[in-house]
Short mmCIF file of N, CA, C and O in Angstrom, two decimals:
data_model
loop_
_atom_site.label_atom_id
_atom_site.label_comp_id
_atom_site.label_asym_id
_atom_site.label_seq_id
_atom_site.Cartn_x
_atom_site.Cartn_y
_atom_site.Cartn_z
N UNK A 80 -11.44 -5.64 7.71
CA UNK A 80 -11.94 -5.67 6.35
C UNK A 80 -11.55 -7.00 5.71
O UNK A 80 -10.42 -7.49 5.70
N UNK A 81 -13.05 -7.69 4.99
CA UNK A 81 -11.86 -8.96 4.35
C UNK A 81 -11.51 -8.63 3.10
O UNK A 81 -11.82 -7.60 2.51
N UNK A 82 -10.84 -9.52 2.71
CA UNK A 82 -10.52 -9.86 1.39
C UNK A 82 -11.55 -9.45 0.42
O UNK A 82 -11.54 -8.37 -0.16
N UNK A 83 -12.27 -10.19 0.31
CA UNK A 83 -13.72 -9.65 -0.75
C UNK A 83 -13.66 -8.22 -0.71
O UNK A 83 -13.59 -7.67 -1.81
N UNK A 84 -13.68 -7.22 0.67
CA UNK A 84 -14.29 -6.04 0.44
C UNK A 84 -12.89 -4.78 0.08
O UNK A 84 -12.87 -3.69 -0.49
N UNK A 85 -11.91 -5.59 0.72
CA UNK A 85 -10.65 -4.74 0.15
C UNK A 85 -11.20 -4.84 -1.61
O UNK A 85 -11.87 -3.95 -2.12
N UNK A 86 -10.91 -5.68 -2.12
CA UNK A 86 -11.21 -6.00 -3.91
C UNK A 86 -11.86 -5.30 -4.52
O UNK A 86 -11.60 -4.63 -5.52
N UNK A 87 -13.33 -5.52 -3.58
CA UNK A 87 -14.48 -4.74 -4.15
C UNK A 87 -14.49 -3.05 -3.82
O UNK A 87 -15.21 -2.23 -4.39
N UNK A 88 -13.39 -2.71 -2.64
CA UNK A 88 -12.90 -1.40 -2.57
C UNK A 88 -12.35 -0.92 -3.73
O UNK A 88 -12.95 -0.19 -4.52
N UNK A 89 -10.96 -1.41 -3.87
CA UNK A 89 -10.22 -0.98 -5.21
C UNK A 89 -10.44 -0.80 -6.65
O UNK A 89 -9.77 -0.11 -7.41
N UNK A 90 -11.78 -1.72 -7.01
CA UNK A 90 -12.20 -1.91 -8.22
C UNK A 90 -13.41 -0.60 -8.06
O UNK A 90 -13.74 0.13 -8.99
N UNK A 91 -13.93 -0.52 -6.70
CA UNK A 91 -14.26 0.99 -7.20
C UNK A 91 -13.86 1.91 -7.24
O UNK A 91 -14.07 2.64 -8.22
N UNK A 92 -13.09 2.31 -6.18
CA UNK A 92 -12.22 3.55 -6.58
C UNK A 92 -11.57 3.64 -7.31
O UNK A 92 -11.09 4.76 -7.45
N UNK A 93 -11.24 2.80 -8.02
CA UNK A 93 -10.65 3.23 -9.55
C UNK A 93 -11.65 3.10 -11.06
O UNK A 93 -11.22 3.20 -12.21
N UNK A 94 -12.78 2.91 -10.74
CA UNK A 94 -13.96 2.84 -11.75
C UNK A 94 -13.79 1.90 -12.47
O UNK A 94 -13.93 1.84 -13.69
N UNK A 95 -13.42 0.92 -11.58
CA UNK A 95 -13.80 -0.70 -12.71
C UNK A 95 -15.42 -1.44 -12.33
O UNK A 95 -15.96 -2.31 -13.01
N UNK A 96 -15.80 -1.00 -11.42
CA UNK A 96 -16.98 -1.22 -11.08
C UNK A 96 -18.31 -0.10 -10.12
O UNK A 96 -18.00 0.40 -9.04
N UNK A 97 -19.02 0.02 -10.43
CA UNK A 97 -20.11 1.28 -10.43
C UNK A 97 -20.64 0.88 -9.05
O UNK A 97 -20.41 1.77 -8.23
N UNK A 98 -21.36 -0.32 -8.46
CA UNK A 98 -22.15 -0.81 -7.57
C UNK A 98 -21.41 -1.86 -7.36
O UNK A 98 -20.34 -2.13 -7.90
N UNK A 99 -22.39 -2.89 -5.99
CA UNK A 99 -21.69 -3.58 -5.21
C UNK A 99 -22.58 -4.48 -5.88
O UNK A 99 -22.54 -5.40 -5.06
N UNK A 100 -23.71 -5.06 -7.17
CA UNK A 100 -24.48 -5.82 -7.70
C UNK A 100 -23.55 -5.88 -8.89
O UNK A 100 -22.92 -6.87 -9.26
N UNK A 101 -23.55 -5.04 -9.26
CA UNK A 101 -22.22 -5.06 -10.42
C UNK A 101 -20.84 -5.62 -10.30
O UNK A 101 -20.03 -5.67 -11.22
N UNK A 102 -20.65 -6.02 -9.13
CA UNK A 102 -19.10 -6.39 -8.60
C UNK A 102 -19.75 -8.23 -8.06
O UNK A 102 -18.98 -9.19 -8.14
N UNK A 103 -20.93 -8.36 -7.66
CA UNK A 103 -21.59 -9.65 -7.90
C UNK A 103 -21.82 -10.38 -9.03
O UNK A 103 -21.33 -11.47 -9.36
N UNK A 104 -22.89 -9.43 -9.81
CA UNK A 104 -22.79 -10.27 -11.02
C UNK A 104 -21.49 -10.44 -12.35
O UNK A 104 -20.97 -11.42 -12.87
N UNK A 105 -21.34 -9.16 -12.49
CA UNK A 105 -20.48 -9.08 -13.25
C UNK A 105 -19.21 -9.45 -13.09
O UNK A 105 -18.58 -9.50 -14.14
N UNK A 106 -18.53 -9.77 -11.96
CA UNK A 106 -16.83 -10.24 -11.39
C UNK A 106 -17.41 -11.10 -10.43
O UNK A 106 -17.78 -9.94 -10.21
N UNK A 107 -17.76 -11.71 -9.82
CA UNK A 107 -17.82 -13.28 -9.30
C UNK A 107 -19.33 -14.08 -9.68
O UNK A 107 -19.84 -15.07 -9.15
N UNK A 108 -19.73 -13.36 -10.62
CA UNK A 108 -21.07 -14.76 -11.00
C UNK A 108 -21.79 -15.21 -9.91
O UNK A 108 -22.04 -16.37 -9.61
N UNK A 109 -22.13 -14.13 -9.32
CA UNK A 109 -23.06 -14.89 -8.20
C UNK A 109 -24.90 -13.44 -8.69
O UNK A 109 -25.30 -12.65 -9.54
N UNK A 110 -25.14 -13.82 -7.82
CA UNK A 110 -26.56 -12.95 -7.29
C UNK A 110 -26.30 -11.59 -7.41
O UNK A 110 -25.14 -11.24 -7.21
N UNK A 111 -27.33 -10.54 -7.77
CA UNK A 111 -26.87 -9.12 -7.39
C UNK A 111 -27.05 -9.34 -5.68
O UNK A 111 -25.98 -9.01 -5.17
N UNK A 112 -27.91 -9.72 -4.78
CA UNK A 112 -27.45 -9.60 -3.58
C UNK A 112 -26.22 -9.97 -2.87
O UNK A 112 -25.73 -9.31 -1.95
N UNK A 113 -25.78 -10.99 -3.31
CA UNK A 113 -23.95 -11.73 -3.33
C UNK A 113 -23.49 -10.95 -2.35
O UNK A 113 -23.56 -11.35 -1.19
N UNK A 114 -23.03 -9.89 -2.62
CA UNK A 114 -21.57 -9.02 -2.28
C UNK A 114 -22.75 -8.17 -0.66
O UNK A 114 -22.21 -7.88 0.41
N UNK A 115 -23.88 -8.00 -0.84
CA UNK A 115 -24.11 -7.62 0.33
C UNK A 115 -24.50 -8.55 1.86
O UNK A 115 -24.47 -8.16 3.03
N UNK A 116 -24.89 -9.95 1.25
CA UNK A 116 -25.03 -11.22 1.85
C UNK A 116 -23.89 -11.25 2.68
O UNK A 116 -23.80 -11.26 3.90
N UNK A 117 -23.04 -11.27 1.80
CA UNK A 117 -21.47 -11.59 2.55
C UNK A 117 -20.97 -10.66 3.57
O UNK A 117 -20.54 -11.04 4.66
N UNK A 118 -21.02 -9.49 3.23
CA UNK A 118 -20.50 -8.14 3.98
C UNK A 118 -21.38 -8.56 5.41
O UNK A 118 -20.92 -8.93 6.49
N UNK A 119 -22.57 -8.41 5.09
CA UNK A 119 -23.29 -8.53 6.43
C UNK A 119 -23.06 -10.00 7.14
O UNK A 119 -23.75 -10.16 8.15
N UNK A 120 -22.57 -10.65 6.94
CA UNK A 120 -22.13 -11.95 7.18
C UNK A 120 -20.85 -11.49 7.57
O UNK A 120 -20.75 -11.89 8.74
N UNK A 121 -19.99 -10.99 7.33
CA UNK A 121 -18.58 -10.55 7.75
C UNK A 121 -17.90 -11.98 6.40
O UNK A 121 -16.73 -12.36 6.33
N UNK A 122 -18.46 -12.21 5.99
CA UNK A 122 -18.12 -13.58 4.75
C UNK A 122 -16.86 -13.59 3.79
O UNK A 122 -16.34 -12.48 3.66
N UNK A 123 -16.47 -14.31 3.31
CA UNK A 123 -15.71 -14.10 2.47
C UNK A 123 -15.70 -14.84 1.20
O UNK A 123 -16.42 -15.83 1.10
N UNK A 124 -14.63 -14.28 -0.23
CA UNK A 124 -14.90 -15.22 -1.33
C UNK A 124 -14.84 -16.67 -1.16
O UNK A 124 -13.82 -17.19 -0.70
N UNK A 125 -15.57 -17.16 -1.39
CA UNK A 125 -16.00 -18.93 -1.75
C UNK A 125 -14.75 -19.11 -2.78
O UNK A 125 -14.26 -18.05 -3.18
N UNK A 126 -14.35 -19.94 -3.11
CA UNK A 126 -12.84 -20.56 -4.04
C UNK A 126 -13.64 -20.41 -5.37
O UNK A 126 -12.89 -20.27 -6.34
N UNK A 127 -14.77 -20.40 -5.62
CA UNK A 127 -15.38 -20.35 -7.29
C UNK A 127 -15.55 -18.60 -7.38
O UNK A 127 -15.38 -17.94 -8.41
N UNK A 128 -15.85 -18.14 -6.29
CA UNK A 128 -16.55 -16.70 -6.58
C UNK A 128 -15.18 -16.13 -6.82
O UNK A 128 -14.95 -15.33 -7.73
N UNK A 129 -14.05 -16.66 -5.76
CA UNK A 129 -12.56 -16.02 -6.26
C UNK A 129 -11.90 -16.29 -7.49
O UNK A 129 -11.03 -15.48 -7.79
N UNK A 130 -12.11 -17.30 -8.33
CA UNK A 130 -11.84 -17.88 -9.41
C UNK A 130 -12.34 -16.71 -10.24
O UNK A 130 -11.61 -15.82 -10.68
N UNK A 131 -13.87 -16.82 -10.45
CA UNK A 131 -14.27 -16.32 -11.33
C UNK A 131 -14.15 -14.47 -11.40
O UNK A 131 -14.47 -13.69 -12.29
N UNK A 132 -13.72 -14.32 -10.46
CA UNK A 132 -13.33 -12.84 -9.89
C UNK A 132 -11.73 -12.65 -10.46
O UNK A 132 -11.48 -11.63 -11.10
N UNK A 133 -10.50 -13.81 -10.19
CA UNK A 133 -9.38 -13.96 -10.65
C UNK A 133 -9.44 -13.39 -12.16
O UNK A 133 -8.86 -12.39 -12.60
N UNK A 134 -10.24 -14.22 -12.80
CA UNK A 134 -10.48 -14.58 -14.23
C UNK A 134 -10.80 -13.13 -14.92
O UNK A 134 -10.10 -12.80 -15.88
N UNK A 135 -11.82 -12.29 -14.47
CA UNK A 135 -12.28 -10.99 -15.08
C UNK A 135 -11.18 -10.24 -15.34
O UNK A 135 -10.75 -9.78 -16.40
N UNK A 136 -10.65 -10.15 -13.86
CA UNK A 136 -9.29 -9.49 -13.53
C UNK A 136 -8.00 -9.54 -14.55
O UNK A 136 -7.32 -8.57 -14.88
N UNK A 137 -7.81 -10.96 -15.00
CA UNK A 137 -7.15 -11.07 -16.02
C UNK A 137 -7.83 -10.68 -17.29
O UNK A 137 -7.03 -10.30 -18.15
N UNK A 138 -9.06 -10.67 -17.63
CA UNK A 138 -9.26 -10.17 -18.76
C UNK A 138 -9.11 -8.98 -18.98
O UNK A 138 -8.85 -8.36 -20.01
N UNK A 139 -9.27 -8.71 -18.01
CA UNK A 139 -9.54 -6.89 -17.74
C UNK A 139 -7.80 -6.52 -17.83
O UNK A 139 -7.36 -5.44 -18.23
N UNK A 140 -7.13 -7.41 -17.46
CA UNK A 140 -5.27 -6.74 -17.65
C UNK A 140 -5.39 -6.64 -19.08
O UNK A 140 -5.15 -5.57 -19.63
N UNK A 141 -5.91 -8.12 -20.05
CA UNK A 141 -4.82 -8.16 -20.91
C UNK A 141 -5.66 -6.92 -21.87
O UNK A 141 -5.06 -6.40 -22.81
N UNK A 142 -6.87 -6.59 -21.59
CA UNK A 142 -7.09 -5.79 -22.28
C UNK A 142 -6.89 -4.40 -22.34
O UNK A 142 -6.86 -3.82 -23.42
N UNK A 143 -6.71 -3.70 -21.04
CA UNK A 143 -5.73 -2.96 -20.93
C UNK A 143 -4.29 -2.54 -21.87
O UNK A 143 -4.02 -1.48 -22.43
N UNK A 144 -3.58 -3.71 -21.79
CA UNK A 144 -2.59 -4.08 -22.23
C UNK A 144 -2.48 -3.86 -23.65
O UNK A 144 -1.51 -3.42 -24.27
N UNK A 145 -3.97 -4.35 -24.23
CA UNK A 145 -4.06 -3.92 -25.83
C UNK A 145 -4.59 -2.67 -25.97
O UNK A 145 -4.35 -2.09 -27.03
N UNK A 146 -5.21 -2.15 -25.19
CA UNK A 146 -5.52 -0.74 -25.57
C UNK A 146 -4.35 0.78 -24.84
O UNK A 146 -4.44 2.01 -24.88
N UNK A 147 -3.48 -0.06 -24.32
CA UNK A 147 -1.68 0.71 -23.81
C UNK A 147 -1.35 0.37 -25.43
O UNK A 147 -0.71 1.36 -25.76
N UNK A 148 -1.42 -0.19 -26.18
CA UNK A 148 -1.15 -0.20 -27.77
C UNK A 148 -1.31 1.29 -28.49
O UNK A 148 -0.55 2.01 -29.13
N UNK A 149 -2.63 1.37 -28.06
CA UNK A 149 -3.17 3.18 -28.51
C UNK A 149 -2.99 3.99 -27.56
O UNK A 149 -2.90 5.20 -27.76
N UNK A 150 -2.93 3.60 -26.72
CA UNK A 150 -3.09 5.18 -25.36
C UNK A 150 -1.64 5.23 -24.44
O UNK A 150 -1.37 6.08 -23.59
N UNK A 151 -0.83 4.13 -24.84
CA UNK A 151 0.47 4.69 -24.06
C UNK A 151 0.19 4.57 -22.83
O UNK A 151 -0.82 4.02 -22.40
N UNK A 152 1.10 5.09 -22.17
CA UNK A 152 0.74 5.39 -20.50
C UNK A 152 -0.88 5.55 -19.75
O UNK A 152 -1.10 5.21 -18.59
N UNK A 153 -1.77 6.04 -20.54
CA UNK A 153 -2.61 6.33 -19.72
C UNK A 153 -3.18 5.13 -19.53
O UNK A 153 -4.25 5.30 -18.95
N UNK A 154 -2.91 3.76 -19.81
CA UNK A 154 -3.35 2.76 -18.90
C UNK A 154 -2.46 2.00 -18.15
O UNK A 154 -2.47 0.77 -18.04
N UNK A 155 -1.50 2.99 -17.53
CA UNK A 155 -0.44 2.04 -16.53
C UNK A 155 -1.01 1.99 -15.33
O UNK A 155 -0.83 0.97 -14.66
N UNK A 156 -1.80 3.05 -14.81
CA UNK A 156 -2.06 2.78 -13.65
C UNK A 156 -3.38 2.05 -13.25
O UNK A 156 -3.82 1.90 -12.11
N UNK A 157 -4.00 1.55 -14.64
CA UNK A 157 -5.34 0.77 -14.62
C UNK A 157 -4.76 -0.75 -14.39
O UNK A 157 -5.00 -1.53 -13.47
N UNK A 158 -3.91 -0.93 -15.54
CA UNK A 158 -3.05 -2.35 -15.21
C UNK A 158 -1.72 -2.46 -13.91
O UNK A 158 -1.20 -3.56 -13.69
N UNK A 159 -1.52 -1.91 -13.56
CA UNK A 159 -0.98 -1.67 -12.20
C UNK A 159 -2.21 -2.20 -11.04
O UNK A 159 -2.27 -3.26 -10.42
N UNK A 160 -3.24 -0.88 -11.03
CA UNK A 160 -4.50 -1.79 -10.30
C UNK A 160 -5.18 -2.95 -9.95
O UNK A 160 -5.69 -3.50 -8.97
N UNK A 161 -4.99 -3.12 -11.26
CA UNK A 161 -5.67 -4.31 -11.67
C UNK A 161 -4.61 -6.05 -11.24
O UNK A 161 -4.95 -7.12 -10.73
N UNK A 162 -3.48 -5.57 -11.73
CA UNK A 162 -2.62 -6.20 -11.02
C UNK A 162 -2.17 -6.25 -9.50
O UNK A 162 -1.45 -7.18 -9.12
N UNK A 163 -2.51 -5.49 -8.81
CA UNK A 163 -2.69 -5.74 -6.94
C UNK A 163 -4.02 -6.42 -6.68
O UNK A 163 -4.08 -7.12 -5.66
N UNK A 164 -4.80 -6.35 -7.24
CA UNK A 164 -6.27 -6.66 -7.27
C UNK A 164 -5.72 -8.77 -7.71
O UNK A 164 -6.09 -9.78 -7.11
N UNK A 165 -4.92 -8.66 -8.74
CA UNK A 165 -4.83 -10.17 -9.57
C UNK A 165 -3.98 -11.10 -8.00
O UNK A 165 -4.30 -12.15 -7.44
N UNK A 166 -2.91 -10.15 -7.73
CA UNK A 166 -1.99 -10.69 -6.52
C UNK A 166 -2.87 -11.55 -5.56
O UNK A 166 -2.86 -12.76 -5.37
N UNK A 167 -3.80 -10.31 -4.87
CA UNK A 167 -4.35 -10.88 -3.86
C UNK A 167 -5.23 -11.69 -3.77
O UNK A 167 -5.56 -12.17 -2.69
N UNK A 168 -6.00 -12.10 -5.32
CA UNK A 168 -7.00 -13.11 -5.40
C UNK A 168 -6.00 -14.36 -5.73
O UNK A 168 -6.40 -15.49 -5.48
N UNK A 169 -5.00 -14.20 -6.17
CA UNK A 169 -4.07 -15.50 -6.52
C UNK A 169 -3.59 -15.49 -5.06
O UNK A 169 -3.20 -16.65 -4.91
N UNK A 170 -3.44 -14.95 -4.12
CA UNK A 170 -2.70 -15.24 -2.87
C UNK A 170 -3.68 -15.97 -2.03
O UNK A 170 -3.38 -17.01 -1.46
N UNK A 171 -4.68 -15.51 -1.97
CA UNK A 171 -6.01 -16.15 -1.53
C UNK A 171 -6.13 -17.49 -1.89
O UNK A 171 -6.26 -18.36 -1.03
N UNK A 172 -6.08 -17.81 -3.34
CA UNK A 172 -6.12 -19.14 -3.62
C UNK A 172 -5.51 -20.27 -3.12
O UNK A 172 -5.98 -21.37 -2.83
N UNK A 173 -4.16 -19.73 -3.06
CA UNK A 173 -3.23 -20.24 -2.60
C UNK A 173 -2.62 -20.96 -1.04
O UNK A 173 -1.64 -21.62 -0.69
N UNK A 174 -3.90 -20.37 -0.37
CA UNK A 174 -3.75 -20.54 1.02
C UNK A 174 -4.39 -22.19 1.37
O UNK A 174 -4.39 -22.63 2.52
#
């Protein structure tokens, strides 16, 4: 499994993302075909598609973060998620 599809695993099973066009356009700015191009390619994130994938990810913490303001706990394990999800696109970068 690569990288891309672990990501695009986790962000669905935890309902941050509905479809695999939705995890294209909406978290790496590419094509709705994007995320299936690649899979069938055995492909992986491009350094911009991981960027811009990084980037959501962080928006998506800190907002979390403000809405743990009103809801307490019930968004620890969204920002927890979301944070293994932030790791491995920053580890990626990094290589």
């Amino acid at each position: 499994m690569t990288l891309m599809e672990e990501v695009y695993d986790q962000l669905s099973e935890n309902a941050f993302v509905e479809t695999a066009e939705e995890f294209s356009t909406d978290w790496c700015w590419r094509s709705k075909s994007w995320f299936a191009v690649q899979k069938s390619k055995n492909g992986e994130f491009s350094v911009p598609a991981a960027i811009n994938c990084l980037n959501k990810v962080k928006m998506k913490i800190a907002l979390a973060h403000l809405k743990r303001r009103k809801l307490g706990s019930l968004m620890d394990s969204d920002i927890r998620v979301l944070g293994e999800v932030r790791t491995l696109l920053e580890d990626h970068l990094l290589e």
